[in-house]
Short mmCIF file of C-alpha atoms and ligand atoms in Angstrom, two decimals:
data_model
loop_
_atom_site.label_atom_id
_atom_site.label_comp_id
_atom_site.label_asym_id
_atom_site.label_seq_id
_atom_site.Cartn_x
_atom_site.Cartn_y
_atom_site.Cartn_z
CA MET A 1 -185.60 135.76 -17.22
CA GLU A 2 -188.21 137.13 -20.10
CA LYS A 3 -188.16 134.77 -23.09
CA ILE A 4 -188.16 136.23 -26.58
CA ILE A 5 -189.95 133.90 -29.01
CA ASN A 6 -191.01 133.90 -32.57
CA TYR A 7 -194.12 134.77 -33.88
CA ILE A 8 -195.40 132.40 -36.30
CA ASP A 9 -198.90 132.34 -37.98
CA GLY A 10 -200.16 135.16 -35.79
CA GLU A 11 -198.91 133.85 -32.60
CA LEU A 12 -196.22 134.00 -30.30
CA ARG A 13 -194.33 130.45 -30.10
CA GLU A 14 -191.64 128.51 -28.50
CA PRO A 15 -188.96 127.29 -30.97
CA VAL A 16 -189.59 123.75 -31.78
CA SER A 17 -186.23 122.48 -30.22
CA GLY A 18 -187.16 124.32 -26.85
CA SER A 19 -183.61 126.03 -26.99
CA TYR A 20 -182.32 129.07 -26.08
CA LEU A 21 -179.57 131.68 -26.14
CA GLU A 22 -178.44 134.10 -23.46
CA ASN A 23 -179.29 137.60 -24.46
CA ILE A 24 -176.88 140.11 -22.77
CA GLU A 25 -177.09 143.59 -22.28
CA PRO A 26 -173.84 145.31 -23.73
CA ALA A 27 -173.91 147.98 -20.91
CA THR A 28 -173.45 145.39 -18.32
CA GLY A 29 -172.19 142.50 -20.24
CA GLU A 30 -174.83 140.35 -18.13
CA PRO A 31 -177.55 138.47 -19.66
CA TYR A 32 -181.04 139.30 -19.10
CA SER A 33 -183.15 137.85 -21.46
CA LEU A 34 -183.47 134.26 -23.45
CA LEU A 35 -183.77 134.22 -27.17
CA ALA A 36 -185.45 131.40 -28.86
CA ASP A 37 -182.53 129.32 -30.73
CA SER A 38 -184.65 128.50 -33.61
CA ASP A 39 -183.73 126.24 -36.46
CA ARG A 40 -185.05 124.62 -39.70
CA GLN A 41 -188.08 123.47 -38.51
CA ASP A 42 -189.09 126.74 -37.28
CA VAL A 43 -188.48 128.26 -40.34
CA GLU A 44 -190.74 125.71 -42.14
CA LEU A 45 -193.74 126.37 -40.29
CA ALA A 46 -193.16 130.20 -40.78
CA VAL A 47 -192.74 129.75 -44.40
CA GLU A 48 -195.88 127.35 -44.49
CA ALA A 49 -198.08 130.12 -42.58
CA ALA A 50 -196.92 132.69 -45.08
CA LYS A 51 -197.60 130.62 -48.11
CA LYS A 52 -201.25 129.99 -46.59
CA ALA A 53 -201.83 133.83 -45.72
CA PHE A 54 -200.41 134.89 -49.49
CA PRO A 55 -203.38 134.59 -51.80
CA LEU A 56 -205.56 136.50 -49.45
CA TRP A 57 -202.99 139.24 -48.37
CA SER A 58 -201.89 139.80 -51.77
CA LYS A 59 -205.61 140.28 -53.09
CA THR A 60 -206.00 142.46 -50.20
CA SER A 61 -206.70 146.03 -51.32
CA LYS A 62 -203.76 148.48 -51.07
CA ASP A 63 -206.07 150.36 -48.83
CA ASP A 64 -206.87 148.03 -46.84
CA ARG A 65 -203.16 147.06 -46.40
CA SER A 66 -202.10 150.51 -46.02
CA GLU A 67 -204.82 150.94 -43.01
CA ILE A 68 -203.05 147.77 -41.55
CA LEU A 69 -199.44 149.24 -41.82
CA TYR A 70 -200.29 152.94 -40.50
CA ARG A 71 -201.96 151.52 -37.64
CA ILE A 72 -198.71 149.53 -36.90
CA SER A 73 -196.98 152.70 -37.02
CA GLU A 74 -199.14 154.36 -34.53
CA LEU A 75 -198.62 151.78 -32.15
CA ILE A 76 -195.17 152.04 -32.43
CA LEU A 77 -195.21 155.59 -31.93
CA GLN A 78 -197.76 155.22 -28.69
CA ASN A 79 -194.99 152.71 -27.40
CA LEU A 80 -192.08 155.10 -28.15
CA ASP A 81 -190.32 155.15 -24.83
CA LYS A 82 -190.61 151.25 -24.23
CA LEU A 83 -189.24 150.40 -27.28
CA ALA A 84 -186.34 153.26 -26.94
CA ALA A 85 -185.71 151.92 -23.63
CA ALA A 86 -185.83 148.16 -25.09
CA GLU A 87 -183.90 148.88 -27.69
CA SER A 88 -180.98 151.09 -25.59
CA LYS A 89 -180.84 148.00 -23.07
CA ASP A 90 -180.71 145.62 -26.08
CA ASN A 91 -177.75 147.24 -28.10
CA GLY A 92 -176.28 149.87 -25.67
CA LYS A 93 -177.24 152.85 -27.97
CA PRO A 94 -178.01 155.83 -25.77
CA VAL A 95 -181.50 155.72 -25.20
CA SER A 96 -181.51 159.53 -26.36
CA LEU A 97 -180.61 158.38 -29.75
CA ALA A 98 -183.20 155.36 -29.85
CA THR A 99 -185.73 158.07 -28.69
CA LYS A 100 -185.08 160.55 -30.97
CA VAL A 101 -184.08 158.35 -33.89
CA ASP A 102 -184.22 154.60 -34.13
CA ILE A 103 -187.78 154.21 -32.74
CA PRO A 104 -189.57 157.14 -34.85
CA ARG A 105 -187.90 156.04 -37.95
CA ALA A 106 -189.11 152.34 -37.62
CA ALA A 107 -192.92 154.48 -37.06
CA HIS A 108 -191.94 156.58 -40.19
CA ASN A 109 -191.08 153.42 -42.30
CA PHE A 110 -194.23 151.90 -41.77
CA ARG A 111 -196.35 155.35 -42.42
CA PHE A 112 -194.22 155.70 -45.49
CA PHE A 113 -194.71 152.69 -47.20
CA ALA A 114 -198.36 152.44 -46.21
CA THR A 115 -198.95 155.78 -48.26
CA ALA A 116 -196.37 154.89 -50.91
CA ILE A 117 -198.05 152.00 -52.00
CA LEU A 118 -201.26 154.41 -52.64
CA HIS A 119 -199.22 155.91 -55.18
CA PHE A 120 -197.29 152.81 -56.42
CA ALA A 121 -198.08 153.35 -60.50
CA SER A 122 -197.41 151.12 -63.65
CA GLU A 123 -195.67 152.54 -66.86
CA SER A 124 -197.72 152.07 -69.94
CA HIS A 125 -196.13 152.08 -73.53
CA GLN A 126 -198.19 153.30 -76.75
CA MET A 127 -196.94 151.68 -79.86
CA GLU A 128 -197.26 152.99 -83.29
CA GLU A 129 -198.68 149.72 -84.63
CA ALA A 130 -201.94 150.35 -82.82
CA ALA A 131 -201.21 148.40 -79.56
CA ILE A 132 -200.30 149.21 -76.35
CA ASN A 133 -198.17 147.85 -73.20
CA TYR A 134 -198.61 148.06 -69.79
CA THR A 135 -196.60 146.40 -66.90
CA MET A 136 -198.53 144.86 -64.38
CA LYS A 137 -196.57 144.68 -60.89
CA SER A 138 -197.81 141.85 -58.90
CA PRO A 139 -196.39 140.75 -55.27
CA ILE A 140 -194.07 137.83 -55.50
CA GLY A 141 -194.98 135.44 -52.50
CA VAL A 142 -192.98 134.84 -49.46
CA ALA A 143 -190.43 137.45 -48.73
CA GLY A 144 -187.26 136.75 -46.84
CA CYS A 145 -186.02 139.91 -44.70
CA ILE A 146 -182.40 139.69 -42.65
CA SER A 147 -181.27 142.49 -40.84
CA PRO A 148 -177.93 143.41 -38.30
CA TRP A 149 -177.89 144.59 -34.85
CA ASN A 150 -176.60 148.30 -35.43
CA LEU A 151 -180.01 149.88 -35.96
CA PRO A 152 -182.23 147.03 -35.35
CA LEU A 153 -186.08 148.25 -35.34
CA TYR A 154 -185.06 150.68 -37.97
CA LEU A 155 -183.53 148.56 -40.61
CA PHE A 156 -185.84 145.71 -39.63
CA SER A 157 -188.98 148.07 -40.43
CA TRP A 158 -187.39 149.03 -43.53
CA LYS A 159 -187.55 145.98 -45.06
CA ILE A 160 -190.84 144.42 -43.85
CA ALA A 161 -192.83 147.53 -44.54
CA PRO A 162 -192.02 147.81 -48.06
CA ALA A 163 -192.20 144.00 -48.64
CA LEU A 164 -196.03 143.61 -46.83
CA ALA A 165 -196.91 147.24 -48.73
CA ALA A 166 -196.31 145.43 -51.74
CA GLY A 167 -199.05 142.32 -51.04
CA ASN A 168 -195.86 139.68 -49.86
CA CYS A 169 -196.15 137.87 -46.89
CA VAL A 170 -192.51 137.91 -45.00
CA VAL A 171 -190.57 135.54 -43.13
CA ALA A 172 -188.08 137.71 -41.28
CA LYS A 173 -184.92 137.34 -39.01
CA PRO A 174 -183.54 139.99 -36.82
CA SER A 175 -180.46 139.98 -35.66
CA GLU A 176 -179.38 137.35 -32.91
CA VAL A 177 -177.75 140.16 -30.91
CA THR A 178 -180.30 142.52 -30.98
CA PRO A 179 -183.74 140.59 -30.75
CA MET A 180 -185.39 142.66 -28.32
CA SER A 181 -187.34 145.42 -30.41
CA ALA A 182 -188.61 142.66 -33.19
CA TYR A 183 -190.22 140.56 -30.52
CA LEU A 184 -192.23 143.86 -29.10
CA LEU A 185 -192.94 144.74 -32.82
CA SER A 186 -194.64 141.02 -32.95
CA LYS A 187 -196.71 141.97 -30.00
CA LEU A 188 -197.78 145.21 -31.95
CA CYS A 189 -198.79 143.68 -34.97
CA ILE A 190 -200.77 141.15 -33.08
CA GLU A 191 -202.76 144.35 -31.55
CA ALA A 192 -202.88 145.92 -34.97
CA GLY A 193 -204.64 143.03 -36.29
CA LEU A 194 -202.18 142.04 -39.22
CA PRO A 195 -203.76 138.71 -40.44
CA LYS A 196 -202.05 135.58 -39.25
CA GLY A 197 -199.10 134.32 -41.10
CA VAL A 198 -198.38 138.01 -43.41
CA LEU A 199 -195.51 138.48 -40.94
CA ASN A 200 -193.40 135.70 -39.16
CA ILE A 201 -190.06 136.87 -37.29
CA VAL A 202 -187.94 134.01 -36.49
CA HIS A 203 -185.24 134.61 -33.81
CA GLY A 204 -182.10 132.59 -33.39
CA LEU A 205 -178.57 132.41 -35.21
CA GLY A 206 -177.48 133.37 -38.75
CA HIS A 207 -175.89 130.22 -39.89
CA LYS A 208 -178.99 128.21 -38.60
CA VAL A 209 -181.96 130.70 -39.18
CA GLY A 210 -180.77 132.87 -41.92
CA ALA A 211 -179.25 130.31 -43.80
CA ALA A 212 -182.51 128.38 -43.77
CA ILE A 213 -184.37 131.37 -45.33
CA THR A 214 -181.78 131.89 -47.79
CA GLU A 215 -181.80 128.26 -48.75
CA HIS A 216 -185.88 128.00 -48.85
CA PRO A 217 -186.82 127.56 -52.27
CA ASP A 218 -190.19 128.75 -51.41
CA ILE A 219 -188.56 131.93 -50.74
CA PRO A 220 -187.87 133.68 -54.42
CA VAL A 221 -186.75 137.32 -52.92
CA ILE A 222 -184.56 138.06 -49.95
CA SER A 223 -183.45 141.34 -48.75
CA PHE A 224 -180.36 141.31 -46.68
CA THR A 225 -178.64 144.16 -44.82
CA GLY A 226 -175.35 143.28 -42.98
CA GLY A 227 -171.74 142.24 -43.26
CA THR A 228 -170.08 142.08 -46.89
CA SER A 229 -168.98 138.61 -45.84
CA THR A 230 -172.43 137.72 -45.05
CA GLY A 231 -173.74 138.87 -48.18
CA ALA A 232 -171.45 137.23 -50.14
CA GLN A 233 -172.03 134.10 -48.61
CA ILE A 234 -176.18 134.27 -49.36
CA ALA A 235 -175.58 135.37 -52.94
CA ARG A 236 -173.89 132.33 -53.25
CA THR A 237 -176.90 130.32 -51.80
CA ALA A 238 -179.17 132.52 -54.06
CA ALA A 239 -177.75 132.73 -57.53
CA PRO A 240 -178.17 129.22 -58.61
CA MET A 241 -181.67 129.59 -57.02
CA PHE A 242 -182.09 132.56 -59.31
CA LYS A 243 -183.67 134.32 -56.09
CA LYS A 244 -184.30 138.20 -56.36
CA LEU A 245 -181.29 139.91 -54.11
CA SER A 246 -181.00 143.19 -52.23
CA LEU A 247 -177.86 143.24 -50.47
CA GLU A 248 -176.90 146.08 -48.44
CA LEU A 249 -173.44 145.66 -47.08
CA GLY A 250 -170.63 147.50 -45.41
CA GLY A 251 -168.40 150.66 -45.78
CA LYS A 252 -165.57 152.36 -45.19
CA ASN A 253 -166.86 155.88 -45.87
CA PRO A 254 -165.04 158.78 -46.39
CA ALA A 255 -165.55 162.72 -45.52
CA LEU A 256 -164.03 165.45 -47.81
CA ILE A 257 -163.78 168.52 -46.21
CA PHE A 258 -162.62 171.35 -48.15
CA ASP A 259 -161.03 174.92 -46.84
CA ASP A 260 -164.29 176.53 -48.30
CA CYS A 261 -166.47 175.17 -46.05
CA LYS A 262 -168.85 176.42 -43.35
CA TYR A 263 -166.28 175.77 -40.76
CA GLU A 264 -168.39 175.11 -37.35
CA LYS A 265 -171.26 173.22 -38.86
CA MET A 266 -168.53 171.21 -40.44
CA LEU A 267 -166.93 170.60 -37.00
CA LYS A 268 -170.13 169.59 -35.44
CA THR A 269 -171.75 167.33 -38.01
CA VAL A 270 -168.50 165.64 -38.58
CA VAL A 271 -168.11 164.81 -34.89
CA ARG A 272 -171.63 163.19 -35.15
CA SER A 273 -171.04 161.12 -38.34
CA SER A 274 -168.01 160.12 -37.13
CA PHE A 275 -169.22 158.75 -33.62
CA ALA A 276 -172.82 158.44 -33.78
CA ASN A 277 -174.21 155.01 -32.18
CA GLN A 278 -170.67 154.54 -31.14
CA GLY A 279 -169.48 154.72 -34.85
CA GLN A 280 -171.52 151.75 -35.88
CA ILE A 281 -173.73 153.08 -38.41
CA CYS A 282 -172.87 151.59 -41.95
CA LEU A 283 -173.14 155.20 -43.15
CA CYS A 284 -170.57 157.11 -41.02
CA GLY A 285 -167.64 158.53 -42.20
CA SER A 286 -164.45 156.69 -41.12
CA ARG A 287 -161.90 158.10 -43.05
CA LEU A 288 -161.83 162.32 -42.58
CA LEU A 289 -159.71 163.82 -45.46
CA ILE A 290 -159.02 167.40 -44.67
CA HIS A 291 -157.62 170.05 -46.92
CA SER A 292 -154.09 170.72 -46.03
CA SER A 293 -154.81 174.44 -45.35
CA ILE A 294 -156.98 173.89 -42.35
CA TYR A 295 -155.42 170.47 -41.67
CA ASP A 296 -153.92 171.62 -38.16
CA LYS A 297 -156.88 173.90 -37.07
CA PHE A 298 -159.41 170.97 -37.64
CA LYS A 299 -157.19 168.51 -35.97
CA LYS A 300 -156.74 170.58 -32.87
CA ASP A 301 -160.58 171.56 -32.76
CA PHE A 302 -161.76 168.02 -33.63
CA ILE A 303 -160.02 166.46 -30.98
CA ARG A 304 -161.17 169.36 -28.48
CA GLU A 305 -164.85 168.48 -29.55
CA VAL A 306 -164.50 164.65 -29.41
CA GLN A 307 -163.01 164.53 -26.31
CA LYS A 308 -166.32 166.39 -24.80
CA LEU A 309 -168.43 163.12 -25.69
CA LYS A 310 -169.26 161.43 -22.57
CA VAL A 311 -168.98 158.05 -22.86
CA GLY A 312 -171.54 156.58 -20.27
CA ASP A 313 -174.64 154.64 -18.87
CA PRO A 314 -176.69 154.24 -22.06
CA LYS A 315 -179.94 155.17 -19.66
CA SER A 316 -178.74 158.52 -18.85
CA ALA A 317 -179.90 161.44 -21.06
CA ASP A 318 -176.44 163.13 -20.93
CA THR A 319 -174.57 160.09 -22.30
CA ASN A 320 -173.05 160.75 -25.94
CA GLN A 321 -171.76 157.06 -26.39
CA GLY A 322 -173.19 154.24 -25.01
CA ALA A 323 -171.78 150.80 -25.10
CA LEU A 324 -170.51 148.90 -28.15
CA VAL A 325 -172.95 146.11 -28.83
CA SER A 326 -171.02 142.78 -27.81
CA LYS A 327 -168.09 141.90 -26.21
CA ALA A 328 -166.44 140.44 -29.77
CA HIS A 329 -167.53 143.30 -31.44
CA MET A 330 -165.30 145.58 -28.85
CA GLU A 331 -162.39 142.99 -29.19
CA LYS A 332 -162.61 143.29 -33.14
CA VAL A 333 -162.53 147.21 -32.58
CA LEU A 334 -159.98 147.40 -30.23
CA SER A 335 -157.73 144.72 -32.36
CA TYR A 336 -157.90 147.76 -35.33
CA VAL A 337 -156.62 150.05 -32.59
CA GLU A 338 -153.66 147.85 -32.59
CA ILE A 339 -153.65 147.07 -36.03
CA ALA A 340 -153.23 150.66 -36.54
CA LYS A 341 -150.15 151.39 -34.08
CA SER A 342 -148.29 148.39 -35.78
CA GLU A 343 -149.08 149.85 -39.14
CA GLY A 344 -147.58 153.59 -38.14
CA GLY A 345 -150.62 155.51 -36.96
CA LYS A 346 -150.77 158.18 -34.12
CA ILE A 347 -153.48 157.79 -31.92
CA LEU A 348 -154.51 161.02 -31.22
CA CYS A 349 -157.26 160.54 -28.69
CA GLY A 350 -158.92 157.45 -27.39
CA GLY A 351 -157.95 154.01 -28.02
CA ASN A 352 -158.76 152.06 -25.01
CA GLN A 353 -161.53 150.57 -23.41
CA VAL A 354 -163.36 152.41 -20.92
CA ASP A 355 -164.55 150.70 -17.68
CA LEU A 356 -167.52 151.75 -15.72
CA SER A 357 -167.64 149.00 -13.64
CA GLU A 358 -167.60 151.21 -10.45
CA GLU A 359 -170.76 152.36 -12.04
CA GLY A 360 -172.01 148.69 -12.02
CA LEU A 361 -171.43 149.02 -16.09
CA GLY A 362 -169.19 146.09 -16.79
CA GLY A 363 -169.74 146.11 -20.09
CA TYR A 364 -168.12 147.10 -23.51
CA PHE A 365 -167.17 150.64 -23.57
CA VAL A 366 -164.69 152.34 -25.80
CA GLU A 367 -163.32 155.94 -26.12
CA PRO A 368 -164.06 157.54 -29.24
CA THR A 369 -160.56 157.25 -31.29
CA VAL A 370 -158.50 159.73 -33.81
CA ILE A 371 -155.85 158.59 -35.23
CA GLU A 372 -153.68 159.95 -37.90
CA GLY A 373 -150.30 159.12 -39.96
CA LEU A 374 -151.99 156.29 -41.80
CA GLY A 375 -151.74 155.91 -45.90
CA MET A 376 -154.91 154.97 -47.46
CA SER A 377 -153.84 151.22 -48.86
CA CYS A 378 -153.10 150.19 -44.94
CA ARG A 379 -155.74 147.93 -43.35
CA THR A 380 -157.08 150.58 -40.66
CA ASN A 381 -157.85 152.71 -43.77
CA GLN A 382 -159.54 149.87 -45.83
CA GLU A 383 -161.15 147.55 -43.91
CA GLU A 384 -164.71 148.20 -42.32
CA ILE A 385 -163.96 148.42 -38.15
CA PHE A 386 -167.54 149.96 -37.78
CA GLY A 387 -166.94 151.15 -34.42
CA PRO A 388 -165.73 154.92 -32.52
CA VAL A 389 -162.76 154.85 -34.80
CA VAL A 390 -161.67 157.44 -37.39
CA THR A 391 -158.64 158.45 -39.28
CA ILE A 392 -157.58 161.90 -40.25
CA MET A 393 -155.25 162.65 -43.53
CA PRO A 394 -154.61 165.74 -45.52
CA PHE A 395 -154.65 166.48 -48.79
CA ASP A 396 -153.62 168.99 -51.18
CA THR A 397 -156.06 168.75 -54.49
CA GLU A 398 -159.42 167.97 -55.45
CA GLU A 399 -158.20 165.04 -57.74
CA GLU A 400 -156.45 163.71 -54.68
CA ALA A 401 -159.29 163.79 -52.27
CA ILE A 402 -161.58 162.01 -54.92
CA GLU A 403 -158.66 159.60 -55.53
CA LEU A 404 -158.29 159.02 -51.67
CA SER A 405 -162.03 158.67 -51.54
CA ASN A 406 -162.58 155.72 -53.72
CA ALA A 407 -159.56 153.90 -53.10
CA THR A 408 -161.03 151.32 -51.00
CA SER A 409 -162.95 148.25 -51.91
CA TYR A 410 -166.44 149.59 -50.58
CA GLY A 411 -168.68 152.49 -52.07
CA LEU A 412 -171.59 153.07 -49.66
CA ALA A 413 -171.18 156.87 -48.88
CA ALA A 414 -169.86 159.90 -48.49
CA SER A 415 -169.95 163.54 -47.22
CA VAL A 416 -168.45 166.56 -48.71
CA TRP A 417 -167.96 169.84 -46.93
CA THR A 418 -167.57 173.03 -49.54
CA GLU A 419 -169.61 176.35 -50.48
CA ASN A 420 -168.57 175.75 -54.09
CA VAL A 421 -171.12 174.16 -56.17
CA SER A 422 -169.01 173.36 -59.32
CA ARG A 423 -167.16 171.49 -57.36
CA THR A 424 -169.93 169.85 -55.16
CA ASN A 425 -171.31 168.34 -58.62
CA ARG A 426 -167.67 167.46 -59.85
CA VAL A 427 -167.03 165.74 -56.95
CA ALA A 428 -170.14 163.84 -56.74
CA GLU A 429 -170.18 162.73 -60.01
CA GLN A 430 -166.60 160.83 -59.53
CA LEU A 431 -167.59 159.61 -56.11
CA HIS A 432 -167.87 155.86 -56.43
CA MET A 433 -170.89 155.24 -53.96
CA GLY A 434 -174.32 155.20 -53.65
CA ILE A 435 -174.98 158.05 -51.86
CA VAL A 436 -173.38 161.66 -51.28
CA TRP A 437 -174.21 164.17 -48.85
CA VAL A 438 -173.05 167.72 -49.11
CA ASN A 439 -172.79 170.10 -46.46
CA CYS A 440 -174.79 167.49 -44.24
CA TRP A 441 -174.83 163.53 -43.05
CA LEU A 442 -177.75 161.37 -42.82
CA LEU A 443 -180.28 163.89 -43.79
CA ARG A 444 -182.61 161.05 -45.32
CA ASP A 445 -185.90 161.30 -47.47
CA LEU A 446 -187.42 158.14 -47.85
CA ARG A 447 -188.66 158.68 -51.34
CA THR A 448 -184.79 158.46 -52.63
CA PRO A 449 -182.77 155.48 -53.39
CA PHE A 450 -180.43 153.81 -50.85
CA GLY A 451 -177.91 151.60 -51.28
CA GLY A 452 -174.38 151.17 -51.83
CA VAL A 453 -171.62 150.02 -54.98
CA LYS A 454 -168.54 147.31 -55.31
CA ASN A 455 -168.73 145.28 -51.98
CA SER A 456 -171.40 147.92 -50.25
CA GLY A 457 -174.03 145.69 -52.00
CA VAL A 458 -176.15 145.51 -55.00
CA GLY A 459 -179.55 147.05 -55.52
CA ARG A 460 -181.16 150.14 -53.97
CA GLU A 461 -183.88 150.12 -51.33
CA GLY A 462 -186.20 153.30 -50.41
CA GLY A 463 -189.08 154.62 -51.91
CA PHE A 464 -190.40 153.15 -55.23
CA GLU A 465 -187.13 151.28 -55.36
CA ALA A 466 -188.03 148.88 -52.96
CA LEU A 467 -191.87 148.43 -53.84
CA ARG A 468 -190.44 147.47 -57.48
CA PHE A 469 -187.65 145.29 -55.57
CA PHE A 470 -190.80 143.52 -53.93
CA THR A 471 -192.97 143.09 -56.86
CA GLU A 472 -192.69 141.27 -60.12
CA PRO A 473 -193.22 143.08 -63.73
CA LYS A 474 -195.14 141.55 -66.30
CA ASN A 475 -195.59 143.35 -69.36
CA VAL A 476 -199.00 143.02 -71.09
CA CYS A 477 -198.99 144.10 -74.70
CA ILE A 478 -202.50 144.57 -76.29
CA LYS A 479 -203.15 144.88 -79.97
CA TYR A 480 -206.14 146.87 -80.78
P1 LIG B 1 -173.88 140.07 -40.23
O1 LIG B 1 -173.58 140.07 -41.51
O2 LIG B 1 -172.96 139.16 -39.39
O3 LIG B 1 -175.35 139.85 -39.63
C1 LIG B 1 -176.68 140.34 -40.40
C2 LIG B 1 -177.57 139.45 -40.31
O4 LIG B 1 -177.23 138.20 -40.96
C3 LIG B 1 -177.79 138.71 -38.79
O5 LIG B 1 -179.37 138.29 -38.59
C4 LIG B 1 -177.29 137.29 -38.76
O6 LIG B 1 -177.92 136.89 -37.70
C5 LIG B 1 -177.48 137.11 -40.36
N1 LIG B 1 -176.74 135.87 -40.64
C6 LIG B 1 -175.44 135.66 -40.61
N2 LIG B 1 -174.79 134.98 -40.81
C7 LIG B 1 -175.86 134.29 -41.92
C8 LIG B 1 -176.05 133.30 -43.00
N3 LIG B 1 -175.04 132.91 -42.99
N4 LIG B 1 -176.88 133.47 -43.67
C9 LIG B 1 -178.13 133.96 -43.27
N5 LIG B 1 -178.11 135.12 -42.54
C10 LIG B 1 -176.84 135.07 -41.80
O7 LIG B 1 -174.07 141.53 -39.99
P2 LIG B 1 -173.93 142.50 -38.36
O8 LIG B 1 -172.58 142.31 -37.67
O9 LIG B 1 -175.19 142.26 -37.79
O10 LIG B 1 -173.88 143.90 -38.77
C11 LIG B 1 -173.26 144.69 -39.00
C12 LIG B 1 -172.63 144.85 -40.79
O11 LIG B 1 -173.92 145.43 -40.82
C13 LIG B 1 -171.71 145.98 -40.93
O12 LIG B 1 -170.75 145.75 -41.78
C14 LIG B 1 -172.68 147.39 -41.44
O13 LIG B 1 -171.99 147.81 -42.35
C15 LIG B 1 -173.66 146.51 -42.16
N6 LIG B 1 -174.73 147.68 -42.59
C16 LIG B 1 -175.05 147.62 -43.70
C17 LIG B 1 -176.10 148.70 -43.91
C18 LIG B 1 -176.37 149.25 -45.25
O14 LIG B 1 -177.09 149.73 -45.21
N7 LIG B 1 -175.77 149.22 -45.98
C19 LIG B 1 -176.76 148.85 -42.89
C20 LIG B 1 -176.40 148.55 -41.34
C21 LIG B 1 -175.78 147.60 -41.37
#
C-alpha cells in the first residue's frame, strides 16, 4: 500500500519511529494506504528545519514569496483531477464537489495570499508634536497550522498560504483522517521550488503530533480549525505560554426563512446548505427556522427535494451524497438520530445508514435526515452533529426567530432568507454570529473576515485579518 510520509526540510521522510497507521477509504470501509504515525521526534525535526529556514524566508522579497506561492497554485490547478479524485477517495465526498469546490479553492487560497501580501500595507499616525508613528509588521517565526478532515486541502491551504506569504515558516498537521491531499501538496511544493524547511508537514494523530506542535516552545503562533473541545485543550496549553492563537471551531448554524423570501431560490439553496458534503461543513445550516405561514408548504417541498438527493458512490458524477468520513463519525451521527427520537423528535425522512455493500461499497453512508417537533433546548438542537441531519421548526415573529437563532453556545454563521431590506439589517445586527449570509449561502469573498463567536472560536481568518494574525506589529515613533 502507498505510504503517506512527512515533508520535512524539503524532503519526503519516513517517521522516526517507523510506525504507520491504516488510512481507510470511507466509501468501502477498507484500508487503502498507510499513514506515518509520527510523534514528538518528527515535530522536533520539523521545527528545527523551519527555524533554520526562517532567516532567509522572512527576508525573501514579497515578490519572490508571492511568485512561489503562485506557482504552487498553478500546480494545484494542473493536477486538479488527480487531487480531486484523491480527496474524494480519502474523505468520501463526491468527486464532483472536490472538483468544483475543494481543489479549486485550495489553488485560490495560494493565489489569493500570493497577491494579498503585495498589498498588505502599514498604518502611520502623524502627531502634532512633530512626530510620526508607523507600524512595522514582521513575520513571527515558526507557525503551527492544524486542520480538520471535512475540507482537507481547502482548509489546510487556508492557513498555510497566509502564514507563508507573511514570511513565516510553517509546521503543519493535516487531519489523520484525511491526510492524502496534504501529502500530494508536499510533492507539489517540492516541484514548485519552495525552499527547504519553509513548509513542513507532519502526519499523525492529534494527541501526539498536534499536541507536540501546540506545546512546542519554539512555535509562538498557532492557527487551529477543528472541534470546540480540541480548541479548548489547545487554548489551555497555549495560554500560559502566551502563544498567539486563532481558533476556528464548531457551529450549530440556523437558517432563518421568512415568508417574503424568493421561495424557489431559497428552497434550492437550503437543500444545499443543509446537506452539502454530507452536512460536514462547519457552515452548514442545521437548524431551519421557518415562518409559520409557510411552514407546511416548506416542509412538504423540502422533504420532496431532500428525497431526490442520491446517496451513492463518491466517484459517480451523479452522486449528491457520498460517504461520511469514518465509521466512528457515522456512529456518532446515527446516535444523534436516536437522541432526537428519545427527545420526542419525529423523523420526517432519512435517519438510517444506507447499505451499498452490493455495489462493493461497504462504507459509511447515511440518508439525509430531517427531524421536526423538537424544542430549541434539546440536545439535538444544541450539540453539533456535523452530518446530514437537520431539524425544522416554525416561528411567528422576527424577534422569536432571532432569539431561537442565538439560543445555542455556538455563533459561527447564519443564513437569512427575506426580501425586506430593513429586516435584513435588523436581523443581521442582532444575530450573535461571525458570518451572516442573506439570500445566499457559502458565497465567499476571501477578503472578508471569517470566524465565529462564543464556542465557535476566537479570531478571524481571511484577507488582511490573516496577514495581521501571522505578523507581529511593532510601533516605531520618530520625532523630527
Ligand atoms: P478535531 O478537533 O478532532 O481535529 C482537528 C485537528 O486537530 C486534527 O488535525 C486533529 O488531529 C488535531 N488534534 C486532535 N487533538 C489534538 C490535540 N490534543 N492537540 C492538537 N491537535 C489535536 O476536529 P475534526 O473532527 O477533525 O473536525 C470537525 C470539527 O471541525 C467540527 O467541530 C467542525 O465544526 C470544525 N470545523 C470548524 C471550521 C471553522 O472554520 N470554524 C471549519 C471546519 C471544521
